Tab-separated table of C-alpha atoms in Angstrom:
chain	number	residue	atom	x	y	z
A	140	PHE	CA	80.712	97.967	96.243
A	141	ILE	CA	81.746	98.385	92.650
A	142	VAL	CA	85.422	99.302	92.544
A	143	HIS	CA	88.234	99.894	90.082
A	144	ALA	CA	91.983	100.225	90.447
A	145	ALA	CA	93.820	103.532	90.592
A	146	VAL	CA	96.983	101.980	89.160
A	147	LYS	CA	97.777	98.531	87.819
A	148	PRO	CA	97.081	96.617	91.033
A	149	SER	CA	99.106	93.972	92.774
A	150	MET	CA	96.744	91.003	92.502
A	151	THR	CA	97.185	87.475	93.802
A	152	SER	CA	95.090	84.454	93.004
A	153	ARG	CA	92.869	83.014	95.664
A	154	ASP	CA	95.157	80.046	96.256
A	155	GLY	CA	98.179	82.380	96.339
A	156	LYS	CA	100.191	80.167	94.009
A	157	SER	CA	99.182	81.005	90.462
A	158	TRP	CA	100.369	84.103	88.613
A	159	VAL	CA	97.906	86.800	87.481
A	160	THR	CA	98.362	87.871	83.858
A	161	SER	CA	98.781	91.503	82.863
A	162	GLU	CA	95.590	91.177	80.766
A	163	GLU	CA	93.606	90.369	83.928
A	164	LYS	CA	95.186	93.312	85.760
A	165	SER	CA	94.471	95.787	82.965
A	166	ASN	CA	90.927	94.410	82.603
A	167	PHE	CA	90.313	95.088	86.302
A	168	LYS	CA	91.878	98.544	86.065
A	169	ASN	CA	89.727	99.522	83.076
A	170	ARG	CA	86.409	97.795	83.819
A	171	GLY	CA	86.382	97.400	87.603
A	172	GLY	CA	84.874	94.627	89.684
A	173	ILE	CA	82.830	93.687	92.735
A	174	ILE	CA	84.120	93.101	96.269
A	175	ILE	CA	83.155	89.590	97.348
A	176	GLY	CA	84.809	89.442	100.778
A	177	ILE	CA	87.519	90.654	103.142
A	178	ASP	CA	90.570	88.629	104.186
A	179	ASP	CA	91.550	88.860	107.852
A	180	LYS	CA	95.195	88.033	107.179
A	181	ILE	CA	97.453	91.063	106.578
A	182	VAL	CA	100.379	90.201	104.324
A	183	SER	CA	102.390	93.426	104.083
A	184	ALA	CA	103.166	96.060	106.699
A	185	ALA	CA	101.938	99.076	104.749
A	186	LYS	CA	99.077	101.502	105.214
A	187	GLY	CA	96.032	100.200	103.339
A	188	ALA	CA	97.301	96.637	103.242
A	189	LYS	CA	93.983	94.948	104.095
A	190	ARG	CA	93.191	92.414	101.362
A	191	TYR	CA	89.837	92.211	99.604
A	192	LEU	CA	88.508	89.347	97.522
A	193	VAL	CA	87.478	90.914	94.213
A	194	LEU	CA	85.681	89.505	91.177
A	195	PRO	CA	86.688	91.569	88.112
A	196	PHE	CA	83.993	92.155	85.486
A	197	GLY	CA	84.426	89.687	82.623
A	198	SER	CA	86.428	87.216	84.727
A	199	VAL	CA	85.491	83.873	86.237
A	200	GLU	CA	88.208	83.903	88.933
A	201	THR	CA	88.395	85.924	92.120
A	202	TYR	CA	91.597	87.641	93.227
A	203	TYR	CA	92.977	89.260	96.362
A	204	VAL	CA	93.683	92.979	95.935
A	205	GLU	CA	95.070	95.245	98.648
A	206	GLU	CA	92.937	98.144	99.812
A	207	ARG	CA	95.472	100.771	98.720
A	208	TYR	CA	94.948	99.794	95.063
A	209	LEU	CA	91.140	100.153	95.150
A	210	LYS	CA	88.895	103.128	94.458
A	211	LYS	CA	85.114	103.398	94.415
A	212	LYS	CA	83.769	103.471	90.887
A	213	PRO	CA	82.140	106.884	90.296
A	214	ALA	CA	78.493	107.027	89.303
A	215	PRO	CA	77.966	107.831	85.620
A	216	LYS	CA	77.250	111.486	84.928
A	217	ALA	CA	73.878	112.376	83.406
A	218	LYS	CA	74.103	113.736	79.881
A	219	ASN	CA	72.302	116.997	79.199
A	220	SER	CA	70.847	116.878	75.705
C-alpha cells in the first residue's frame, strides 16, 4: 500500500536507537511511502498501536510507524479539460 501520515508521525528507526529528524517526518507526511512489513511487537497500549515498517519516498532508510498515524494515499483525481 502507498500511505501518508495524517499528522507528523511518531517514527522510530529500525534499530530503535537513532533519532528521526523532523525533515524525514515532514517528508513522509507530505510525500508518503510504501509499507514494507508489519512488526509483531506492540510497544504502546493504545488503539491502532500496531507498528508498520515504512519506506518513505525519497529516503534510503526504513522506519517503524504506528498504524494510528497512517492513512491510505488517495488516488489522483482525473482532470476534466
